[in-house]
């Protein structure tokens, strides 16, 4: 459409790709035995580990998004705006998800509930949602996109549970749905000034290829929609081949015994933070390299 696609750091090419692959894999794999009516009775890891992982990802996202300028000379202001918009969208996603999730939970159980999981996944939803457009939107646009990502994440997560798709860590809502949402938002919120700063090497492209909300012709929005459909079809077909082949050869799912025991236990000798007796004996007789095993 004469514009190409605005997907600056990969809401679509990275995150939606992973999310669609996860959707195909989780659908073919089927739910865990503990997953009944959209709820699993297996406890998750503690909030400390979840939050630590979220903060590490958030920190790394500045290199992920900011580094996507690829060339700093003459693009310092673009990189700076990328960092600012990334921060605002992540924070907005966290607050929006916490507020919406707590409100919906309180309607069900009658009292407000604050879950740190909402904050952590809200941060990631906001980060994924802004990754496509972080170089071309204004800070207030990043706030709107982050808040919108909260709704996309919460309701897509609930949709999967209703469909009986067991997504253990909500990878599909965070990366798949929010990645798709982020690409679409880039076709709406890209301003002419920011588009010129980030992609201004194309003569006459600003008027045609800025966001639909900022005077663009709609070509950019159309290109991004086509891209979203392409990512879904391409990744879905390729993932169907991979996961379908694994399922056909009985290599996709672990045995019932391993599933009952837990993958952490079967693969690493750990179960919910505890060490198996035989693993403890081995640890006491073998000197580890670089650190002590508690």
mmCIF file of C-alpha atoms in Angstrom:
data_model
loop_
_atom_site.group_PDB
_atom_site.id
_atom_site.type_symbol
_atom_site.label_atom_id
_atom_site.label_comp_id
_atom_site.label_asym_id
_atom_site.label_seq_id
_atom_site.Cartn_x
_atom_site.Cartn_y
_atom_site.Cartn_z
ATOM 1 C CA UNK A 1 0.000 0.000 0.000
ATOM 2 C CA UNK A 2 2.986 2.275 -0.469
ATOM 3 C CA UNK A 3 3.753 2.457 3.237
ATOM 4 C CA UNK A 4 5.057 -0.821 4.545
ATOM 5 C CA UNK A 5 4.173 -1.795 8.100
ATOM 6 C CA UNK A 6 4.862 0.120 11.305
ATOM 7 C CA UNK A 7 6.095 -2.545 13.681
ATOM 8 C CA UNK A 8 9.094 -0.753 15.125
ATOM 9 C CA UNK A 9 10.343 -3.345 17.617
ATOM 10 C CA UNK A 10 8.105 -6.300 16.913
ATOM 11 C CA UNK A 11 4.637 -6.359 18.476
ATOM 12 C CA UNK A 12 3.700 -8.473 15.479
ATOM 13 C CA UNK A 13 6.854 -10.056 14.140
ATOM 14 C CA UNK A 14 8.057 -11.081 17.616
ATOM 15 C CA UNK A 15 5.184 -11.194 20.088
ATOM 16 C CA UNK A 16 2.159 -12.027 17.968
ATOM 17 C CA UNK A 17 4.230 -14.687 16.223
ATOM 18 C CA UNK A 18 4.996 -16.316 19.579
ATOM 19 C CA UNK A 19 1.424 -15.904 20.770
ATOM 20 C CA UNK A 20 -0.101 -17.565 17.720
ATOM 21 C CA UNK A 21 2.382 -20.426 18.010
ATOM 22 C CA UNK A 22 1.417 -20.783 21.673
ATOM 23 C CA UNK A 23 -2.276 -20.830 20.731
ATOM 24 C CA UNK A 24 -1.776 -23.657 18.259
ATOM 25 C CA UNK A 25 0.466 -25.583 20.643
ATOM 26 C CA UNK A 26 -1.837 -25.224 23.651
ATOM 27 C CA UNK A 27 -4.892 -26.168 21.594
ATOM 28 C CA UNK A 28 -3.320 -29.336 20.182
ATOM 29 C CA UNK A 29 -1.735 -30.264 23.504
ATOM 30 C CA UNK A 30 -4.979 -29.952 25.408
ATOM 31 C CA UNK A 31 -5.466 -28.910 29.027
ATOM 32 C CA UNK A 32 -3.682 -30.348 32.025
ATOM 33 C CA UNK A 33 -5.611 -32.895 34.071
ATOM 34 C CA UNK A 34 -5.787 -30.287 36.836
ATOM 35 C CA UNK A 35 -7.477 -27.765 34.515
ATOM 36 C CA UNK A 36 -11.226 -27.955 35.132
ATOM 37 C CA UNK A 37 -13.767 -25.326 34.052
ATOM 38 C CA UNK A 38 -11.041 -22.787 33.301
ATOM 39 C CA UNK A 39 -9.263 -23.181 36.645
ATOM 40 C CA UNK A 40 -6.226 -25.241 37.635
ATOM 41 C CA UNK A 41 -5.787 -26.459 41.195
ATOM 42 C CA UNK A 42 -1.989 -26.550 40.818
ATOM 43 C CA UNK A 43 -0.439 -23.629 42.734
ATOM 44 C CA UNK A 44 1.836 -21.266 40.826
ATOM 45 C CA UNK A 45 5.256 -20.060 41.829
ATOM 46 C CA UNK A 46 5.413 -17.323 44.435
ATOM 47 C CA UNK A 47 4.932 -13.644 43.732
ATOM 48 C CA UNK A 48 8.623 -12.947 44.323
ATOM 49 C CA UNK A 49 9.704 -15.033 41.344
ATOM 50 C CA UNK A 50 6.919 -13.659 39.153
ATOM 51 C CA UNK A 51 7.805 -10.076 40.002
ATOM 52 C CA UNK A 52 11.530 -10.627 39.571
ATOM 53 C CA UNK A 53 10.945 -12.074 36.119
ATOM 54 C CA UNK A 54 8.690 -9.161 35.191
ATOM 55 C CA UNK A 55 11.230 -6.563 36.309
ATOM 56 C CA UNK A 56 14.024 -8.296 34.410
ATOM 57 C CA UNK A 57 11.875 -8.315 31.266
ATOM 58 C CA UNK A 58 10.891 -4.675 31.730
ATOM 59 C CA UNK A 59 14.527 -3.654 32.104
ATOM 60 C CA UNK A 60 15.517 -5.636 29.026
ATOM 61 C CA UNK A 61 12.711 -4.048 27.018
ATOM 62 C CA UNK A 62 14.603 -0.743 26.931
ATOM 63 C CA UNK A 63 17.321 -2.427 24.909
ATOM 64 C CA UNK A 64 14.705 -4.284 22.895
ATOM 65 C CA UNK A 65 12.696 -1.196 21.922
ATOM 66 C CA UNK A 66 15.373 1.486 22.166
ATOM 67 C CA UNK A 67 17.920 -0.617 20.314
ATOM 68 C CA UNK A 68 15.506 -0.977 17.415
ATOM 69 C CA UNK A 69 16.468 2.513 16.235
ATOM 70 C CA UNK A 70 19.552 0.630 14.950
ATOM 71 C CA UNK A 71 21.448 3.904 14.427
ATOM 72 C CA UNK A 72 21.866 6.512 17.167
ATOM 73 C CA UNK A 73 23.519 9.346 15.223
ATOM 74 C CA UNK A 74 20.718 11.732 14.367
ATOM 75 C CA UNK A 75 18.162 9.467 16.021
ATOM 76 C CA UNK A 76 18.822 10.261 19.684
ATOM 77 C CA UNK A 77 15.471 11.991 20.088
ATOM 78 C CA UNK A 78 13.687 9.030 18.520
ATOM 79 C CA UNK A 79 15.412 6.642 20.929
ATOM 80 C CA UNK A 80 14.535 8.907 23.872
ATOM 81 C CA UNK A 81 10.868 9.001 22.889
ATOM 82 C CA UNK A 82 10.904 5.224 22.497
ATOM 83 C CA UNK A 83 12.120 4.860 26.095
ATOM 84 C CA UNK A 84 9.555 7.300 27.459
ATOM 85 C CA UNK A 85 6.622 5.730 25.605
ATOM 86 C CA UNK A 86 7.760 2.247 26.609
ATOM 87 C CA UNK A 87 7.787 3.248 30.280
ATOM 88 C CA UNK A 88 4.411 4.983 30.194
ATOM 89 C CA UNK A 89 2.641 2.151 28.405
ATOM 90 C CA UNK A 90 4.047 -0.476 30.778
ATOM 91 C CA UNK A 91 2.980 1.521 33.836
ATOM 92 C CA UNK A 92 -0.459 2.228 32.367
ATOM 93 C CA UNK A 93 -0.906 -1.440 31.521
ATOM 94 C CA UNK A 94 -0.025 -2.426 35.086
ATOM 95 C CA UNK A 95 -2.437 0.028 36.704
ATOM 96 C CA UNK A 96 -5.204 -0.619 34.193
ATOM 97 C CA UNK A 97 -4.978 -4.391 34.562
ATOM 98 C CA UNK A 98 -4.917 -4.172 38.355
ATOM 99 C CA UNK A 99 -7.941 -1.876 38.423
ATOM 100 C CA UNK A 100 -9.985 -3.834 35.874
ATOM 101 C CA UNK A 101 -9.061 -7.273 37.205
ATOM 102 C CA UNK A 102 -9.772 -6.288 40.798
ATOM 103 C CA UNK A 103 -13.099 -4.721 39.825
ATOM 104 C CA UNK A 104 -14.212 -7.837 37.934
ATOM 105 C CA UNK A 105 -13.138 -10.116 40.784
ATOM 106 C CA UNK A 106 -14.968 -8.003 43.343
ATOM 107 C CA UNK A 107 -18.162 -8.326 41.309
ATOM 108 C CA UNK A 108 -17.874 -12.108 41.600
ATOM 109 C CA UNK A 109 -16.825 -12.557 45.236
ATOM 110 C CA UNK A 110 -18.230 -9.350 46.688
ATOM 111 C CA UNK A 111 -15.005 -7.864 48.051
ATOM 112 C CA UNK A 112 -12.094 -6.130 46.278
ATOM 113 C CA UNK A 113 -9.131 -8.384 45.546
ATOM 114 C CA UNK A 114 -5.658 -7.121 44.677
ATOM 115 C CA UNK A 115 -3.485 -9.672 42.890
ATOM 116 C CA UNK A 116 0.145 -9.036 42.088
ATOM 117 C CA UNK A 117 -0.298 -11.261 39.042
ATOM 118 C CA UNK A 118 -2.488 -8.570 37.516
ATOM 119 C CA UNK A 119 0.267 -5.993 37.942
ATOM 120 C CA UNK A 120 2.971 -8.222 36.487
ATOM 121 C CA UNK A 121 1.020 -9.377 33.449
ATOM 122 C CA UNK A 122 -0.321 -5.840 33.023
ATOM 123 C CA UNK A 123 3.241 -4.555 32.717
ATOM 124 C CA UNK A 124 3.940 -7.127 30.021
ATOM 125 C CA UNK A 125 0.675 -6.398 28.226
ATOM 126 C CA UNK A 126 1.525 -2.697 28.114
ATOM 127 C CA UNK A 127 5.046 -3.424 26.881
ATOM 128 C CA UNK A 128 3.858 -5.721 24.115
ATOM 129 C CA UNK A 129 1.135 -3.264 23.110
ATOM 130 C CA UNK A 130 3.557 -0.339 22.666
ATOM 131 C CA UNK A 131 6.377 -2.235 20.975
ATOM 132 C CA UNK A 132 5.063 -1.650 17.455
ATOM 133 C CA UNK A 133 4.392 2.070 17.828
ATOM 134 C CA UNK A 134 6.870 3.240 20.472
ATOM 135 C CA UNK A 135 8.737 5.457 17.990
ATOM 136 C CA UNK A 136 5.741 7.101 16.350
ATOM 137 C CA UNK A 137 3.268 7.930 19.142
ATOM 138 C CA UNK A 138 3.120 10.708 21.689
ATOM 139 C CA UNK A 139 3.410 9.947 25.424
ATOM 140 C CA UNK A 140 -0.328 10.439 25.950
ATOM 141 C CA UNK A 141 -0.907 7.987 23.106
ATOM 142 C CA UNK A 142 1.331 5.489 24.902
ATOM 143 C CA UNK A 143 -0.808 5.878 28.016
ATOM 144 C CA UNK A 144 -3.985 5.175 26.030
ATOM 145 C CA UNK A 145 -2.402 2.150 24.358
ATOM 146 C CA UNK A 146 -1.217 0.796 27.722
ATOM 147 C CA UNK A 147 -4.663 1.157 29.256
ATOM 148 C CA UNK A 148 -6.243 -0.485 26.234
ATOM 149 C CA UNK A 149 -3.803 -3.388 26.523
ATOM 150 C CA UNK A 150 -5.188 -4.052 30.001
ATOM 151 C CA UNK A 151 -8.654 -4.686 28.551
ATOM 152 C CA UNK A 152 -7.252 -6.810 25.732
ATOM 153 C CA UNK A 153 -5.277 -8.944 28.171
ATOM 154 C CA UNK A 154 -8.023 -9.449 30.781
ATOM 155 C CA UNK A 155 -10.811 -10.309 28.382
ATOM 156 C CA UNK A 156 -8.717 -12.471 26.039
ATOM 157 C CA UNK A 157 -7.518 -14.445 29.073
ATOM 158 C CA UNK A 158 -11.109 -14.998 30.155
ATOM 159 C CA UNK A 159 -12.053 -15.989 26.604
ATOM 160 C CA UNK A 160 -9.400 -18.698 26.486
ATOM 161 C CA UNK A 161 -10.606 -20.148 29.766
ATOM 162 C CA UNK A 162 -14.168 -20.264 28.460
ATOM 163 C CA UNK A 163 -12.904 -22.080 25.370
ATOM 164 C CA UNK A 164 -11.093 -24.599 27.558
ATOM 165 C CA UNK A 165 -7.605 -23.637 26.339
ATOM 166 C CA UNK A 166 -5.101 -24.139 29.148
ATOM 167 C CA UNK A 167 -2.509 -21.350 28.859
ATOM 168 C CA UNK A 168 -0.447 -21.785 32.000
ATOM 169 C CA UNK A 169 1.310 -18.385 31.985
ATOM 170 C CA UNK A 170 -1.145 -16.378 29.832
ATOM 171 C CA UNK A 171 1.348 -16.252 26.970
ATOM 172 C CA UNK A 172 -1.418 -16.133 24.373
ATOM 173 C CA UNK A 173 -3.265 -13.104 25.830
ATOM 174 C CA UNK A 174 -0.068 -11.177 26.630
ATOM 175 C CA UNK A 175 1.893 -11.856 23.456
ATOM 176 C CA UNK A 176 -0.657 -12.994 20.894
ATOM 177 C CA UNK A 177 -3.659 -10.767 21.535
ATOM 178 C CA UNK A 178 -1.720 -7.742 22.816
ATOM 179 C CA UNK A 179 0.787 -8.110 19.987
ATOM 180 C CA UNK A 180 -2.024 -7.991 17.436
ATOM 181 C CA UNK A 181 -3.536 -5.033 19.282
ATOM 182 C CA UNK A 182 -0.191 -3.204 19.285
ATOM 183 C CA UNK A 183 0.227 -3.470 15.518
ATOM 184 C CA UNK A 184 -3.288 -2.144 14.930
ATOM 185 C CA UNK A 185 -2.723 0.765 17.322
ATOM 186 C CA UNK A 186 0.394 1.766 15.373
ATOM 187 C CA UNK A 187 -1.802 2.305 12.322
ATOM 188 C CA UNK A 188 -4.058 4.595 14.360
ATOM 189 C CA UNK A 189 -1.808 6.614 16.694
ATOM 190 C CA UNK A 190 1.277 7.348 14.561
ATOM 191 C CA UNK A 191 1.654 11.145 14.338
ATOM 192 C CA UNK A 192 3.069 12.836 11.263
ATOM 193 C CA UNK A 193 5.949 14.426 13.182
ATOM 194 C CA UNK A 194 7.020 11.207 14.840
ATOM 195 C CA UNK A 195 6.619 9.217 11.641
ATOM 196 C CA UNK A 196 8.856 11.704 9.845
ATOM 197 C CA UNK A 197 11.490 11.464 12.581
ATOM 198 C CA UNK A 198 11.540 7.656 12.608
ATOM 199 C CA UNK A 199 10.797 6.866 8.948
ATOM 200 C CA UNK A 200 11.317 10.194 7.195
ATOM 201 C CA UNK A 201 13.580 8.835 4.473
ATOM 202 C CA UNK A 202 10.552 8.169 2.277
ATOM 203 C CA UNK A 203 9.520 11.232 0.267
ATOM 204 C CA UNK A 204 5.876 12.138 0.621
ATOM 205 C CA UNK A 205 5.142 9.229 2.933
ATOM 206 C CA UNK A 206 4.133 11.318 5.954
ATOM 207 C CA UNK A 207 0.728 12.366 4.653
ATOM 208 C CA UNK A 208 -0.121 8.886 3.412
ATOM 209 C CA UNK A 209 1.428 6.726 6.095
ATOM 210 C CA UNK A 210 0.747 8.459 9.400
ATOM 211 C CA UNK A 211 -1.933 7.077 11.700
ATOM 212 C CA UNK A 212 -5.584 7.179 10.798
ATOM 213 C CA UNK A 213 -6.287 9.375 13.850
ATOM 214 C CA UNK A 214 -3.720 11.953 12.697
ATOM 215 C CA UNK A 215 -4.680 12.665 9.125
ATOM 216 C CA UNK A 216 -3.286 9.582 7.418
ATOM 217 C CA UNK A 217 -5.013 8.269 4.327
ATOM 218 C CA UNK A 218 -5.736 4.909 5.910
ATOM 219 C CA UNK A 219 -3.062 3.146 3.862
ATOM 220 C CA UNK A 220 -0.934 2.583 6.962
ATOM 221 C CA UNK A 221 -3.840 1.200 8.936
ATOM 222 C CA UNK A 222 -4.705 -1.090 6.046
ATOM 223 C CA UNK A 223 -1.123 -2.290 5.700
ATOM 224 C CA UNK A 224 -0.970 -3.120 9.403
ATOM 225 C CA UNK A 225 -4.244 -5.041 9.226
ATOM 226 C CA UNK A 226 -2.958 -7.088 6.296
ATOM 227 C CA UNK A 227 0.235 -7.759 8.258
ATOM 228 C CA UNK A 228 -1.720 -9.007 11.284
ATOM 229 C CA UNK A 229 -3.679 -11.412 9.081
ATOM 230 C CA UNK A 230 -0.492 -12.611 7.430
ATOM 231 C CA UNK A 231 1.261 -13.265 10.757
ATOM 232 C CA UNK A 232 -1.758 -15.219 11.982
ATOM 233 C CA UNK A 233 -1.992 -17.362 8.844
ATOM 234 C CA UNK A 234 1.744 -17.923 8.325
ATOM 235 C CA UNK A 235 2.562 -18.684 11.955
ATOM 236 C CA UNK A 236 -0.585 -20.734 12.424
ATOM 237 C CA UNK A 237 0.134 -22.982 9.456
ATOM 238 C CA UNK A 238 3.814 -23.438 10.341
ATOM 239 C CA UNK A 239 2.985 -24.125 13.995
ATOM 240 C CA UNK A 240 0.284 -26.565 12.988
ATOM 241 C CA UNK A 241 2.891 -28.498 11.035
ATOM 242 C CA UNK A 242 5.343 -28.553 13.951
ATOM 243 C CA UNK A 243 2.928 -29.268 16.799
ATOM 244 C CA UNK A 244 0.745 -31.515 14.662
ATOM 245 C CA UNK A 245 3.765 -33.604 13.740
ATOM 246 C CA UNK A 246 4.788 -33.885 17.376
ATOM 247 C CA UNK A 247 1.294 -34.923 18.392
ATOM 248 C CA UNK A 248 1.078 -37.469 15.584
ATOM 249 C CA UNK A 249 4.325 -39.068 16.760
ATOM 250 C CA UNK A 250 3.244 -38.948 20.435
ATOM 251 C CA UNK A 251 6.056 -36.562 21.333
ATOM 252 C CA UNK A 252 3.969 -33.520 22.254
ATOM 253 C CA UNK A 253 2.700 -34.517 25.685
ATOM 254 C CA UNK A 254 4.543 -36.024 28.627
ATOM 255 C CA UNK A 255 3.303 -39.188 30.258
ATOM 256 C CA UNK A 256 0.505 -39.119 32.819
ATOM 257 C CA UNK A 257 3.005 -39.995 35.550
ATOM 258 C CA UNK A 258 5.304 -37.107 34.680
ATOM 259 C CA UNK A 259 2.375 -34.707 34.449
ATOM 260 C CA UNK A 260 1.162 -35.810 37.873
ATOM 261 C CA UNK A 261 4.624 -35.424 39.376
ATOM 262 C CA UNK A 262 5.271 -32.096 37.692
ATOM 263 C CA UNK A 263 7.866 -31.097 35.104
ATOM 264 C CA UNK A 264 10.024 -29.238 37.621
ATOM 265 C CA UNK A 265 10.263 -32.409 39.622
ATOM 266 C CA UNK A 266 10.874 -34.785 36.710
ATOM 267 C CA UNK A 267 13.318 -32.529 34.858
ATOM 268 C CA UNK A 268 15.154 -30.752 37.666
ATOM 269 C CA UNK A 269 14.511 -32.704 40.849
ATOM 270 C CA UNK A 270 12.505 -29.847 42.320
ATOM 271 C CA UNK A 271 8.878 -29.637 43.378
ATOM 272 C CA UNK A 272 7.421 -26.331 44.563
ATOM 273 C CA UNK A 273 10.747 -25.235 46.017
ATOM 274 C CA UNK A 274 11.584 -28.558 47.678
ATOM 275 C CA UNK A 275 14.461 -30.863 46.734
ATOM 276 C CA UNK A 276 13.922 -34.550 46.225
ATOM 277 C CA UNK A 277 15.707 -36.700 48.866
ATOM 278 C CA UNK A 278 17.931 -38.351 46.241
ATOM 279 C CA UNK A 279 18.776 -34.959 44.764
ATOM 280 C CA UNK A 280 19.671 -33.668 48.212
ATOM 281 C CA UNK A 281 22.064 -36.593 48.737
ATOM 282 C CA UNK A 282 23.746 -35.962 45.407
ATOM 283 C CA UNK A 283 24.024 -32.255 46.153
ATOM 284 C CA UNK A 284 25.708 -32.967 49.479
ATOM 285 C CA UNK A 285 28.363 -35.220 47.942
ATOM 286 C CA UNK A 286 29.197 -33.282 44.776
ATOM 287 C CA UNK A 287 30.916 -29.904 45.002
ATOM 288 C CA UNK A 288 29.093 -27.514 42.623
ATOM 289 C CA UNK A 289 31.004 -25.190 40.346
ATOM 290 C CA UNK A 290 30.755 -21.507 41.217
ATOM 291 C CA UNK A 291 28.194 -21.647 44.026
ATOM 292 C CA UNK A 292 26.899 -23.645 46.952
ATOM 293 C CA UNK A 293 23.571 -25.447 46.831
ATOM 294 C CA UNK A 294 21.571 -24.476 49.932
#
